Coordinates of C-alpha atoms and ligand atoms in Angstrom, one line a residue:
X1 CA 5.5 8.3 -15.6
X2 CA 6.0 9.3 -19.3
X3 CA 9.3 10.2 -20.3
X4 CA 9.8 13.9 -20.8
X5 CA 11.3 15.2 -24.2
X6 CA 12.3 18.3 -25.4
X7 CA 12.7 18.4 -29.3
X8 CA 14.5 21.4 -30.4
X9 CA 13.5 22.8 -34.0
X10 CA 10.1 22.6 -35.9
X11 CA 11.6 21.6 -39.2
X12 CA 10.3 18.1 -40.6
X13 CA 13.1 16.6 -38.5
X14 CA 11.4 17.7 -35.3
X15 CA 7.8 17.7 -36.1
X16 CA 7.9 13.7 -37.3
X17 CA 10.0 12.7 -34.2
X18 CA 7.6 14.7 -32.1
X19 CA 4.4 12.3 -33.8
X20 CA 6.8 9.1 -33.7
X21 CA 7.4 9.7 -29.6
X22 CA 4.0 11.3 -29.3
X23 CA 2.6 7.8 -27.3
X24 CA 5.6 7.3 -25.1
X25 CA 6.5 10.4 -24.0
X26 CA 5.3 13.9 -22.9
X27 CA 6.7 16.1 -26.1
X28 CA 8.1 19.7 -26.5
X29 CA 9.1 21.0 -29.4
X30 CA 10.9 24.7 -29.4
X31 CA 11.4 26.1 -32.5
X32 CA 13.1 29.6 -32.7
X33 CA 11.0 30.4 -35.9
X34 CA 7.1 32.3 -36.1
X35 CA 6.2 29.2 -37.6
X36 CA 6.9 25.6 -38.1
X37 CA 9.0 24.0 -41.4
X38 CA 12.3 25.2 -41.0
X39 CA 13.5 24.5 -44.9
X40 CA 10.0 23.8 -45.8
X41 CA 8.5 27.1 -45.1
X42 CA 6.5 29.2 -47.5
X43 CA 5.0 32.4 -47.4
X44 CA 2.0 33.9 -49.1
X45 CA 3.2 36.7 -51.2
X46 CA -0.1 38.8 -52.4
X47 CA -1.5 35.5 -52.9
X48 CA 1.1 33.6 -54.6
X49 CA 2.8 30.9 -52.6
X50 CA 6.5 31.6 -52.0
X51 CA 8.9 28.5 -51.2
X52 CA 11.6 30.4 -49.1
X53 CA 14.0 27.8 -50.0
X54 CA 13.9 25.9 -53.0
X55 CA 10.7 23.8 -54.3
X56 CA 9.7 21.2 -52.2
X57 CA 8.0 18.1 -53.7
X58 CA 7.9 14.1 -52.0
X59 CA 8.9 10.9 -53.0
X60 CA 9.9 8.5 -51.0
X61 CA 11.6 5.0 -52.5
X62 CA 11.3 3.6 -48.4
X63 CA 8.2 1.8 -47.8
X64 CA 7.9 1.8 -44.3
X65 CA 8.2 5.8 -44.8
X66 CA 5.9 5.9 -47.5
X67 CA 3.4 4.2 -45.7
X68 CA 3.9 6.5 -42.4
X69 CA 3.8 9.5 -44.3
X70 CA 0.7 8.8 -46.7
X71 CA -1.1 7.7 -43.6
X72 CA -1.0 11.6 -42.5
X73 CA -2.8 12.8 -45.3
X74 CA -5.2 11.8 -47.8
X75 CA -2.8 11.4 -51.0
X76 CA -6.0 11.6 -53.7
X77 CA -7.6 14.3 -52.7
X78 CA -4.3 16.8 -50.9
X79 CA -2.0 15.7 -53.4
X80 CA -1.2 15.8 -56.7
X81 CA 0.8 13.5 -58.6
X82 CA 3.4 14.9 -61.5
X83 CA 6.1 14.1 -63.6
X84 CA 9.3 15.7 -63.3
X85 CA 9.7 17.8 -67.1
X86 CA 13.0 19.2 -66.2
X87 CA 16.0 20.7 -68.7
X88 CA 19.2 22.1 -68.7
X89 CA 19.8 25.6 -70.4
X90 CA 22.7 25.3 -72.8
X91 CA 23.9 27.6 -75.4
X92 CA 20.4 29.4 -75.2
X93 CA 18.8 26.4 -75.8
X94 CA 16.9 24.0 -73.6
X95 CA 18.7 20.3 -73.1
X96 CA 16.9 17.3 -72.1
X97 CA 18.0 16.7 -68.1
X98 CA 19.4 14.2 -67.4
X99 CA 22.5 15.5 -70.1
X100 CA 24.3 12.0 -70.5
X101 CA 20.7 10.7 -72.0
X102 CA 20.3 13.8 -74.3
X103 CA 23.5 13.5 -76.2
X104 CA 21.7 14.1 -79.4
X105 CA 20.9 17.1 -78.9
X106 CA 24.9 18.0 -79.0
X107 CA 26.6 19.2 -81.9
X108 CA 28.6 16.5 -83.6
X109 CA 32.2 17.2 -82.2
X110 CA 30.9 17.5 -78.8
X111 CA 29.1 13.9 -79.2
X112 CA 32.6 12.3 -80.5
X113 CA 34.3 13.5 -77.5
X114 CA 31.8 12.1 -75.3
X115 CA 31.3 8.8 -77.1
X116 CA 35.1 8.6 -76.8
X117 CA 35.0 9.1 -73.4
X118 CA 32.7 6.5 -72.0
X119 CA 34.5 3.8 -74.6
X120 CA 37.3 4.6 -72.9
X121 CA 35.6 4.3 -69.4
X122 CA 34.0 1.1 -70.7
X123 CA 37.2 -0.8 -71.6
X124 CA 38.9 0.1 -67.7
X125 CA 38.0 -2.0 -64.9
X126 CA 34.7 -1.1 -63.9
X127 CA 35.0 0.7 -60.6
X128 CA 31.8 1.2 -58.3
X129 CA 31.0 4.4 -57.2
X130 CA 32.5 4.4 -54.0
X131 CA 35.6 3.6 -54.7
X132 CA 36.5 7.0 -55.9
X133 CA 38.4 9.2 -53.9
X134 CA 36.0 12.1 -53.4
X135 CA 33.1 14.0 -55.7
X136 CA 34.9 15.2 -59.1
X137 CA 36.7 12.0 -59.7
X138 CA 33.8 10.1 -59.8
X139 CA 31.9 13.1 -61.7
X140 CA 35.0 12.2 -64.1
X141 CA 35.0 8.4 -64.0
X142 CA 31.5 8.0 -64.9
X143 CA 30.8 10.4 -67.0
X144 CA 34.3 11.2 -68.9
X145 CA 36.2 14.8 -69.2
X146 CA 33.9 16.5 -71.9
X147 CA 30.6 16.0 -70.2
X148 CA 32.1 16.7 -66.6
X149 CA 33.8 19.9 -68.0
X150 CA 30.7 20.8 -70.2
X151 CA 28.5 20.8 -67.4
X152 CA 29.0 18.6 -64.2
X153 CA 31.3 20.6 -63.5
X154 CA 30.5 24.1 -63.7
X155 CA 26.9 23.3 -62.8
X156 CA 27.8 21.8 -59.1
X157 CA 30.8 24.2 -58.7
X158 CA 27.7 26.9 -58.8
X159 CA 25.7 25.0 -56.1
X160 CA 28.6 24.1 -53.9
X161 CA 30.9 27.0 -54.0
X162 CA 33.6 24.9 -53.2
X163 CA 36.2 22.4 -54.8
X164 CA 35.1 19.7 -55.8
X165 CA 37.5 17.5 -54.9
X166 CA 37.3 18.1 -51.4
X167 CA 33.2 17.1 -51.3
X168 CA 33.6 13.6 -50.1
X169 CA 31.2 11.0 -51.9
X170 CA 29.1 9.5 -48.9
X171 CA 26.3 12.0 -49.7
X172 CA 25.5 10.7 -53.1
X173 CA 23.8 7.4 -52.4
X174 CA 20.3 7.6 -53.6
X175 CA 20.6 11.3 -54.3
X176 CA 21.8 11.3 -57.8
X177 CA 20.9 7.8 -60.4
X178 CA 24.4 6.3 -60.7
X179 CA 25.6 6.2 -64.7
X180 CA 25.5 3.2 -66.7
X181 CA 26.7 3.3 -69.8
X182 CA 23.9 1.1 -71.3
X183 CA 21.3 2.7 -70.2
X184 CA 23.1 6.0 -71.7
X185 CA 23.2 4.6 -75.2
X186 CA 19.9 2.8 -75.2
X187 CA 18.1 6.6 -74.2
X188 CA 20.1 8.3 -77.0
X189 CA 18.9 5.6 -79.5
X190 CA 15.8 5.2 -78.5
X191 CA 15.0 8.8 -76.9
X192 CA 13.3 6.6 -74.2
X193 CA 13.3 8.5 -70.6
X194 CA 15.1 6.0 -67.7
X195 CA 13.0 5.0 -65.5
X196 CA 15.2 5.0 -62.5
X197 CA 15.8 8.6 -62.3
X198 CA 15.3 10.5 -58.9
X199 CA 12.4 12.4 -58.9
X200 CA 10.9 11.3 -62.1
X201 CA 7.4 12.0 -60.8
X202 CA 6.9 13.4 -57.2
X203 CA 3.8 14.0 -55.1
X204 CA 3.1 17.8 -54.6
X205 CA -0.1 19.2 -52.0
X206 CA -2.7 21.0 -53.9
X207 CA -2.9 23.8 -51.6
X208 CA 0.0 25.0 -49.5
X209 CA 2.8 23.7 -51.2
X210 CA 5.7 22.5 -48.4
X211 CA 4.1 24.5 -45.6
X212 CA 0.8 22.0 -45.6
X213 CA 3.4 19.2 -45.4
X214 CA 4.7 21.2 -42.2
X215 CA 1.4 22.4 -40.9
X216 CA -0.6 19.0 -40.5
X217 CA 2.7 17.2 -38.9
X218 CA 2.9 20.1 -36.3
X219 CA -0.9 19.3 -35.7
X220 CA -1.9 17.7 -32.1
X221 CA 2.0 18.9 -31.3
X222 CA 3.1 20.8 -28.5
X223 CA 4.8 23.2 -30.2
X224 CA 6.4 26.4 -29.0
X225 CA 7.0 28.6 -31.5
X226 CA 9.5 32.2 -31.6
X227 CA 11.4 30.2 -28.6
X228 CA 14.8 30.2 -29.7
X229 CA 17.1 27.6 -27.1
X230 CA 20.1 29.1 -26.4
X231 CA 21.2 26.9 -23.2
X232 CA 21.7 23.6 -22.5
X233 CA 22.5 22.2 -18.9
X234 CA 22.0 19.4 -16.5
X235 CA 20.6 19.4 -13.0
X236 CA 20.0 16.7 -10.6
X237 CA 19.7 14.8 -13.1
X238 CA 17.4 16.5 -15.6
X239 CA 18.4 18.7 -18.7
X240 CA 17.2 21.9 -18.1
X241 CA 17.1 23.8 -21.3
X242 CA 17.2 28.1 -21.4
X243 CA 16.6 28.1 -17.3
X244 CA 12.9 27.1 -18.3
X245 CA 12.4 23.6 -19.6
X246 CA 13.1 20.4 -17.8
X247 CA 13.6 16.8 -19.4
X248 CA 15.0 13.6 -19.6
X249 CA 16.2 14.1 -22.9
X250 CA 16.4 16.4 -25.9
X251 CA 16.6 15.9 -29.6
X252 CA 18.3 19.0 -31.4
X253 CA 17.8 18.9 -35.1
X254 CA 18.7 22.5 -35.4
X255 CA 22.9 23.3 -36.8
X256 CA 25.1 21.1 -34.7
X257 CA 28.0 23.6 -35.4
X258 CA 26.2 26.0 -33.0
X259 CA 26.0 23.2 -30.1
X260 CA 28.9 24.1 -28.8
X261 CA 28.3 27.5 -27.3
X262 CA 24.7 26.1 -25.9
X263 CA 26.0 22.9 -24.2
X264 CA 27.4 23.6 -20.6
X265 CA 28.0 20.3 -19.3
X266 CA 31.0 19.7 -17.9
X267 CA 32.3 17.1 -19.7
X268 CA 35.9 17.0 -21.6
X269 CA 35.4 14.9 -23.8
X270 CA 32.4 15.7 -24.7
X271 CA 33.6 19.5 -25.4
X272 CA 36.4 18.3 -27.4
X273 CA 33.4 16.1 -30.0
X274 CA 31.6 19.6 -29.9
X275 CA 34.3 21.7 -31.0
X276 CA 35.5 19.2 -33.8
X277 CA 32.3 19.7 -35.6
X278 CA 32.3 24.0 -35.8
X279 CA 34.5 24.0 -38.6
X280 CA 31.8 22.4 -41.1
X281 CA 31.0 23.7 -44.3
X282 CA 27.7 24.7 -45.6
X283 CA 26.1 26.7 -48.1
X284 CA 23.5 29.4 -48.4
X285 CA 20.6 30.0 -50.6
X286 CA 19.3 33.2 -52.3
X287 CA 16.3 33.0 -53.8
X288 CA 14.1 35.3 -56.0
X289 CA 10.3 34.4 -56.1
X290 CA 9.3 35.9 -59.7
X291 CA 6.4 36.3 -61.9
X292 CA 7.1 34.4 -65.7
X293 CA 5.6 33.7 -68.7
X294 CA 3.8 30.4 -69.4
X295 CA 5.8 26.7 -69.8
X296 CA 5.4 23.3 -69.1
X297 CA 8.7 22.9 -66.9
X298 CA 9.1 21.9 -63.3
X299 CA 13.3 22.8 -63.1
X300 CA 15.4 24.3 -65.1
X301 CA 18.6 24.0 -64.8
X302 CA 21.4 26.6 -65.8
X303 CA 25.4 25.5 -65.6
X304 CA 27.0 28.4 -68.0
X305 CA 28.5 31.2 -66.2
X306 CA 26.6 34.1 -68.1
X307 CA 24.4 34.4 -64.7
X308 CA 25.4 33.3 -61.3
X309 CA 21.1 32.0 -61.3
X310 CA 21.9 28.2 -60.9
X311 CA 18.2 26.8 -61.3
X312 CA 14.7 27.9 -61.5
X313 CA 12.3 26.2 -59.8
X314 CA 8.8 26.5 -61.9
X315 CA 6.4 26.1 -58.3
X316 CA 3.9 27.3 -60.2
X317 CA 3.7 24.6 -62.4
X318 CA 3.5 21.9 -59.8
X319 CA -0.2 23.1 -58.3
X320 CA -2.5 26.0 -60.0
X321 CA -3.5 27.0 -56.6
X322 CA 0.1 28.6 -56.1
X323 CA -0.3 31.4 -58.6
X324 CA -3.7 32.3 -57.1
X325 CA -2.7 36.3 -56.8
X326 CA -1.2 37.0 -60.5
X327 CA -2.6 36.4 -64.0
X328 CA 0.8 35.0 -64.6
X329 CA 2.6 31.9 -63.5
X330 CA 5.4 32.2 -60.4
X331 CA 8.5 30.5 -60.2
X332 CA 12.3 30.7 -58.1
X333 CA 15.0 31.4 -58.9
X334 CA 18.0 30.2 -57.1
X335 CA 21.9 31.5 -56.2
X336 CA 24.1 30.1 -54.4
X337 CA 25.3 31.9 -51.3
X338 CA 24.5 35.3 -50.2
X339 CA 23.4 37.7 -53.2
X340 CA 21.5 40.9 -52.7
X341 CA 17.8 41.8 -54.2
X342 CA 19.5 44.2 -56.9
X343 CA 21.9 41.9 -57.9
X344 CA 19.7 39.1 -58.6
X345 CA 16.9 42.2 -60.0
X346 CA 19.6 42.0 -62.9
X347 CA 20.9 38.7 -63.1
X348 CA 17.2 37.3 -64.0
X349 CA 17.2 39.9 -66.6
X350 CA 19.6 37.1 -68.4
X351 CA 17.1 34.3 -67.9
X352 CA 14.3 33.2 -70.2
X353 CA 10.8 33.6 -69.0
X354 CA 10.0 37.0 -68.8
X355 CA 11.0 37.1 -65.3
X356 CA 9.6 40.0 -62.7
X357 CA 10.7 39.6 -59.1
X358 CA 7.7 39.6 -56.3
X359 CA 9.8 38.7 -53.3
X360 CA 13.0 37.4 -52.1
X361 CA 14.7 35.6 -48.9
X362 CA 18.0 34.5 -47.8
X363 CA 18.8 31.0 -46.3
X364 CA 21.9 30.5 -44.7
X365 CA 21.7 26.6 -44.2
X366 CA 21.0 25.2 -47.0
X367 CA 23.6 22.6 -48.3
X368 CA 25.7 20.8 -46.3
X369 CA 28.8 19.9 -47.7
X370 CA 31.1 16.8 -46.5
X371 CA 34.3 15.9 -46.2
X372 CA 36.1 13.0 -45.5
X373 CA 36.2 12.7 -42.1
X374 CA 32.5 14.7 -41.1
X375 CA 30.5 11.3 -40.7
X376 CA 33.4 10.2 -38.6
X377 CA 33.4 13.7 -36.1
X378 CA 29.1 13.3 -35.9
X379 CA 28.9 9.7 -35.0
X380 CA 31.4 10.3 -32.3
X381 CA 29.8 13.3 -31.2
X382 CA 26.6 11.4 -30.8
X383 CA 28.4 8.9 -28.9
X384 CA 29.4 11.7 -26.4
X385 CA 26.1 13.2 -26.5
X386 CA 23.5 10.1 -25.9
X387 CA 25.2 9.8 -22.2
X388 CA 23.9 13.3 -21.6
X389 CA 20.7 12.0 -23.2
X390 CA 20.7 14.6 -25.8
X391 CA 20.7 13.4 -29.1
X392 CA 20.5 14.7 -32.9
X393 CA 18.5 14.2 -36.3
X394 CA 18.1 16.2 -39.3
X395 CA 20.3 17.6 -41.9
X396 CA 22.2 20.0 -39.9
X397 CA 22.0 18.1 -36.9
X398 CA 23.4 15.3 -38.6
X399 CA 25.4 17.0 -41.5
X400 CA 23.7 14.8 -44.2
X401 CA 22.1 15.5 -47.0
X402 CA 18.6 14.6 -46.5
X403 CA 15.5 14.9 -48.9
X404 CA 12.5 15.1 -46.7
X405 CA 11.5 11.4 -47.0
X406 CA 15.7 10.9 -45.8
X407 CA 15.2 13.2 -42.6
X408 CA 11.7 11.5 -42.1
X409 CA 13.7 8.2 -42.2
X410 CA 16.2 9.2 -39.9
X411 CA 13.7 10.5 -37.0
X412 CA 12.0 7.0 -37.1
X413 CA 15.3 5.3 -36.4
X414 CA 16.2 7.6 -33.5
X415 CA 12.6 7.3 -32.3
X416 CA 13.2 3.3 -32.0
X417 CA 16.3 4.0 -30.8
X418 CA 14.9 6.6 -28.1
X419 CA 12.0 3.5 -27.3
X420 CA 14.5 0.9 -26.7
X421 CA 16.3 2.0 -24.5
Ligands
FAD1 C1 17.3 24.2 -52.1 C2 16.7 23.0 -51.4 C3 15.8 22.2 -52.1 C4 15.3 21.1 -51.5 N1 14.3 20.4 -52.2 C5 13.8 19.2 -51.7 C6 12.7 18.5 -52.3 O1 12.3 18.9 -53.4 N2 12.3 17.4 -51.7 C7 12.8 16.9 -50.5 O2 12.3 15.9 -50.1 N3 13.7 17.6 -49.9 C8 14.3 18.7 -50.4 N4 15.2 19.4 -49.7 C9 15.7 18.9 -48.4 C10 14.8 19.3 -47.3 O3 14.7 20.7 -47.2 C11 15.4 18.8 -45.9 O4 15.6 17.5 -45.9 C12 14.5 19.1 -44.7 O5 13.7 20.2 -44.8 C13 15.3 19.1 -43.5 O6 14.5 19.3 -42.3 P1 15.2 19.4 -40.9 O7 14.0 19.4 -39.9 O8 16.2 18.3 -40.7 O9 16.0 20.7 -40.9 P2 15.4 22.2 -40.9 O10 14.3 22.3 -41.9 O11 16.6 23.1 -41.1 O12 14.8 22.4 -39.4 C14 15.5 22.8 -38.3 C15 14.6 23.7 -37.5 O13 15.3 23.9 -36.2 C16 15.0 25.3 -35.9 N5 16.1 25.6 -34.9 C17 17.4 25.7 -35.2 N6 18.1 26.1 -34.1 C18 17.2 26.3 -33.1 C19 17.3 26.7 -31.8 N7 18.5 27.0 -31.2 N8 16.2 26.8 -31.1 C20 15.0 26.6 -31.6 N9 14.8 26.2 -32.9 C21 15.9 26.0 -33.6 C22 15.1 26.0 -37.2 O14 14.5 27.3 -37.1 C23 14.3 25.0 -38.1 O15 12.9 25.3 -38.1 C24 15.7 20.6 -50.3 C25 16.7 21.4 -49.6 C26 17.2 22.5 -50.2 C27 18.2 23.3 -49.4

């Protein structure tokens, strides 16, 4: 007999594990939402394609994952290949991203205080990046006081919302291209573009945007959709999820802080690993789909406090088919947190571009932020959970901060895991 499992949440978390299991076991997946792609969701607005949160586009540096995932669609003909043109808006004018290799495009006194800066962090013992103690003192190690005050830090203090001494420094590796200082010189002399930066071309579907990504994984899937799970408990043996489902394991991907009230097992110890993790912090996303005029930019990113906007996100730049319903080119425009339709009506009246709102949407998961100890309170609530049989993947299951190609990686483990046993 085939195992039974339940999978709870549709994002790219659930739908990949669900394809991964699909030969050993008899899959469920419930997801609360109308329709599949949790972060990856877009919407047709008049036409127009609408990424609800952000602007999703895929690259993936893991083979084995690269392989999986390009042997799900037909990368020549769904896909299109760009290169990532983004900036930074600075004193009204537009900065080559990423800022350490555009120092030329500084005023002179600025450029002093930088050059003196990484000297300075030249001549100390080189430290590597994980010895710092947490987010801003590495931000200030690598990079020296007058870039981190210019714009690391008033750029990731918009994102996070938070202090950034308190973000802890796990979540970095392989998100952001760790500084070196002569690669930094050799771009400014040369005006050469580095090679290793993240994102410096990504794949993006021709039609669709994210959502095709979402809809073709969901495909052959028992999926379940508007079926929000709400209880969790075990019976003779089985799991038997909202009085109506019945397994011999579940895979939550959805927010682990809201386990707790969902879980009735009776089990102390595993209470005690579910209420440790309620108190994690996360951020929202607001986001303002707009009409704008004409550029060649895929981000743009904005670290001065004149507008709360952090970044816009030019979608559509990255496939023609996404502006199908207006003359002129769409884009998003990004806040951090919880800002209402009027406010950000006036905020984008700050922004370059031309910018006429079409649509809008509020995400309350977005980022996750770590601390110290959060990778610590997650793998011993996993520890708790896997003798239930329940077990967690994803970004807000697993409080990490996964890129698609990440999450994708992280459902194959379990899924080996899950076949091993
Ligand atoms: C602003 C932003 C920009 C990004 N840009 C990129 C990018 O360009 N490229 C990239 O690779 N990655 C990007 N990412 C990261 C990417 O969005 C995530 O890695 C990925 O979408 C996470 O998928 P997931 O399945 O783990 O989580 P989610 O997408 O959150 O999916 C979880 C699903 O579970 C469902 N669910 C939750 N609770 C329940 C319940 N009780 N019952 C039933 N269903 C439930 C939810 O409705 C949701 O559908 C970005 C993220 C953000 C926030």
């Amino acid at each position: 007999m085939k195992k039974r499992i339940l999978i709870i949440g549709a994002g790219i978390s659930g739908l990949s594990i669900a394809r991964f299991l699909a030969d050993m076991a008899e899959v469920v997946v419930l997801e609360k939402a109308e329709k599949a792609g949790g972060l990856i969701k877009c919407d047709l607005i008049a036409g127009n394609l609408f990424h609800k949160v952000g602007g999703h586009v895929f690259n993936a540096k893991n083979e084995t994952i690269s392989e999986w995932f390009w042997s799900q669609f037909d990368r020549d003909q769904e896909f299109i290949k760009a290169k990532r043109n983004a900036k930074i808006l600075f004193n009204n004018k537009l900065i080559g991203y990423p800022i350490e290799n555009y120092l030329y495009e500084f005023d002179k006194e600025t450029v002093q205080h930088v050059i003196a800066d990484l000297l300075q962090i030249q001549s100390a013992t080189p430290k590597a990046p994980f010895e710092y103690e947490n987010f801003e003192a590495f931000l200030v190690g690598s990079f020296g006081a007058t870039l981190y005050n210019l714009y690391f830090k008033p750029y990731n203090q918009k994102i996070w919302n938070t202090d950034l001494s308190k973000v802890a420094l796990e979540w970095l590796e392989g998100k952001l291209p760790m500084p070196d200082i002569k690669e930094i010189i050799l771009s400014n002399v040369m005006k050469e573009e580095e090679a290793q930066m993240v994102h410096s071309t990504f794949y993006y579907p021709r039609r669709g945007g994210s959502q095709f990504i979402a809809n073709r994984l969901a495909k052959n899937s028992n999926i379940k959709t508007s079926s929000p799970v709400n209880g969790i408990r075990k019976q003779a043996g089985n799991i038997v999820v909202n009085s109506t489902y019945t397994a011999d394991a579940i895979i939550y991907t959805g927010d682990v802080r809201k386990l707790h009230k969902m879980i009735k097992i009776e089990d102390a110890d595993l209470q005690q690993a579910l209420l440790d993790v309620t108190m994690l912090k996360s951020n929202g996303t607001s986001n303002l789909f707009c009409e704008c005029d004409e550029n060649e930019l895929s981000w743009l990113y904005i670290p001065e406090n004149f507008t709360s906007a952090h970044r816009i996100i030019y979608t559509g730049n990255f496939s023609p088919d996404n502006n199908q319903g207006s003359s002129r080119k769409t884009c998003v425009v990004e806040f951090s947190g919880k800002v209402s339709f009027e406010e950000m009506q006036l905020e984008i009246k700050k922004l370059p571009g031309n910018l006429t709102p079409l649509h809008h949407n509020y995400e309350p998961n977005s980022y996750v932020i770590q601390e110290k100890d959060t990778r610590h309170k997650i793998a011993r609530l996993k520890m708790q959970l896997e003798k239930h049989q329940i077990y967690l993947t994803g970004r807000f299951a697993e409080w990490e901060y996964y890129n698609m190609d990440k999450a994708l990686e992280a459902s194959l483990n379990l899924a080996r895991h899950i076949t091993a046993i």
